[in-house]
């Protein structure tokens, strides 16, 4: 078991992490932060031609943030010896996470049915671009491809601007979270059945799920979502406004917020205006309403309007750059980022888990491991002797 555990919540579980890039590591990071013994299994240097994408720059903030709280074992699954080591580890593991193309598992003989014969309690989580079956199953897939195919780019940006990529990896990150939820659900179900199962998550399906109310509007009402810029597609007034010294977001959606908004600004004429009598009418007449609101907001500063509206119970907030975000007092109070000593020396500052458990919270016990840093430690735990480990090295299995 690991020398350091981030939390007692999941420390009884062992996870073998075969995943790369973002969606898989995001999934496994969640388990690691809550204390699971995560073994990141990586090819030895020089085996994978794409290793620069996911393994080489281990000191980068991105790699450190994705792979903290994990141990690293180098293992060449293309060798019989490496594959045998993996199967021995799988026999005693609870979860395996991979994001290979669907056919790779079968070719290596580590598909779910093969692993199930080794360990009937094992949960295999497979993350892919398009799913484990279907006409696109073997296609490669990255986040931006899914943003385009999953509809997100069609609703992002200013009206008439053309498709715009969201500024973060929505498909990757959401797939990682959905996969983690699936794994935890399977672990809970296993307590009754005693059996593991195969968990699937795909970037395409996750991106569609993240479209949420936009997709549901189309499916049920025939309302095709389009680019609305900084305005909300179905609520008004709700969007981005200019003050004297900058910009801020306003969220006066719903009748209660609308009435409080009008009262806070002493604009009872808006509340009684027949063109603004309902949310639907305020959306239909958004251009006129936004013009009048904007003219008023230019008379004061961001801090004034945000304080005035929040004091009245109306959601409003400034628009931060990333450095400004981390300086906000509430962000500091939430401890959204914290520093951790690194194995290379010095520290890395990482983003903490946004979900809090009062009694067994997540933590960051260690930064991301060195390449193969724990290989000998893990193999010794698995029952290999020093001579066995040396033979594995000679066979280029580790």
PDB file of C-alpha atoms in Angstrom, residues 13-17 31 93-97 119 121-125 183 187 190:
ATOM      1  CA  UNK A  13      -9.229   0.415  -3.015  1.00  0.00           C
ATOM      2  CA  UNK A  14      -6.390  -0.119  -5.481  1.00  0.00           C
ATOM      3  CA  UNK A  15      -6.648   1.440  -8.949  1.00  0.00           C
ATOM      4  CA  UNK A  16      -4.448   0.604 -11.940  1.00  0.00           C
ATOM      5  CA  UNK A  17      -4.296   3.677 -14.154  1.00  0.00           C
ATOM      6  CA  UNK A  31     -10.125   8.598  -6.751  1.00  0.00           C
ATOM      7  CA  UNK A  93      -6.845  -4.651  -7.860  1.00  0.00           C
ATOM      8  CA  UNK A  94     -10.310  -3.155  -7.577  1.00  0.00           C
ATOM      9  CA  UNK A  95     -10.334  -0.905 -10.642  1.00  0.00           C
ATOM     10  CA  UNK A  96      -8.524  -0.618 -13.971  1.00  0.00           C
ATOM     11  CA  UNK A  97      -8.914   2.597 -15.980  1.00  0.00           C
ATOM     12  CA  UNK A 119     -10.553 -11.194 -10.995  1.00  0.00           C
ATOM     13  CA  UNK A 121     -14.567  -8.396  -8.635  1.00  0.00           C
ATOM     14  CA  UNK A 122     -12.579  -6.118 -10.923  1.00  0.00           C
ATOM     15  CA  UNK A 123     -14.153  -2.987 -12.396  1.00  0.00           C
ATOM     16  CA  UNK A 124     -12.801  -1.982 -15.798  1.00  0.00           C
ATOM     17  CA  UNK A 125     -13.466   1.644 -16.766  1.00  0.00           C
ATOM     18  CA  UNK A 183     -16.636   3.638 -11.016  1.00  0.00           C
ATOM     19  CA  UNK A 187     -17.976  -0.194  -6.362  1.00  0.00           C
ATOM     20  CA  UNK A 190     -20.287  -4.660  -5.899  1.00  0.00           C
TER      21      UNK A 190
END
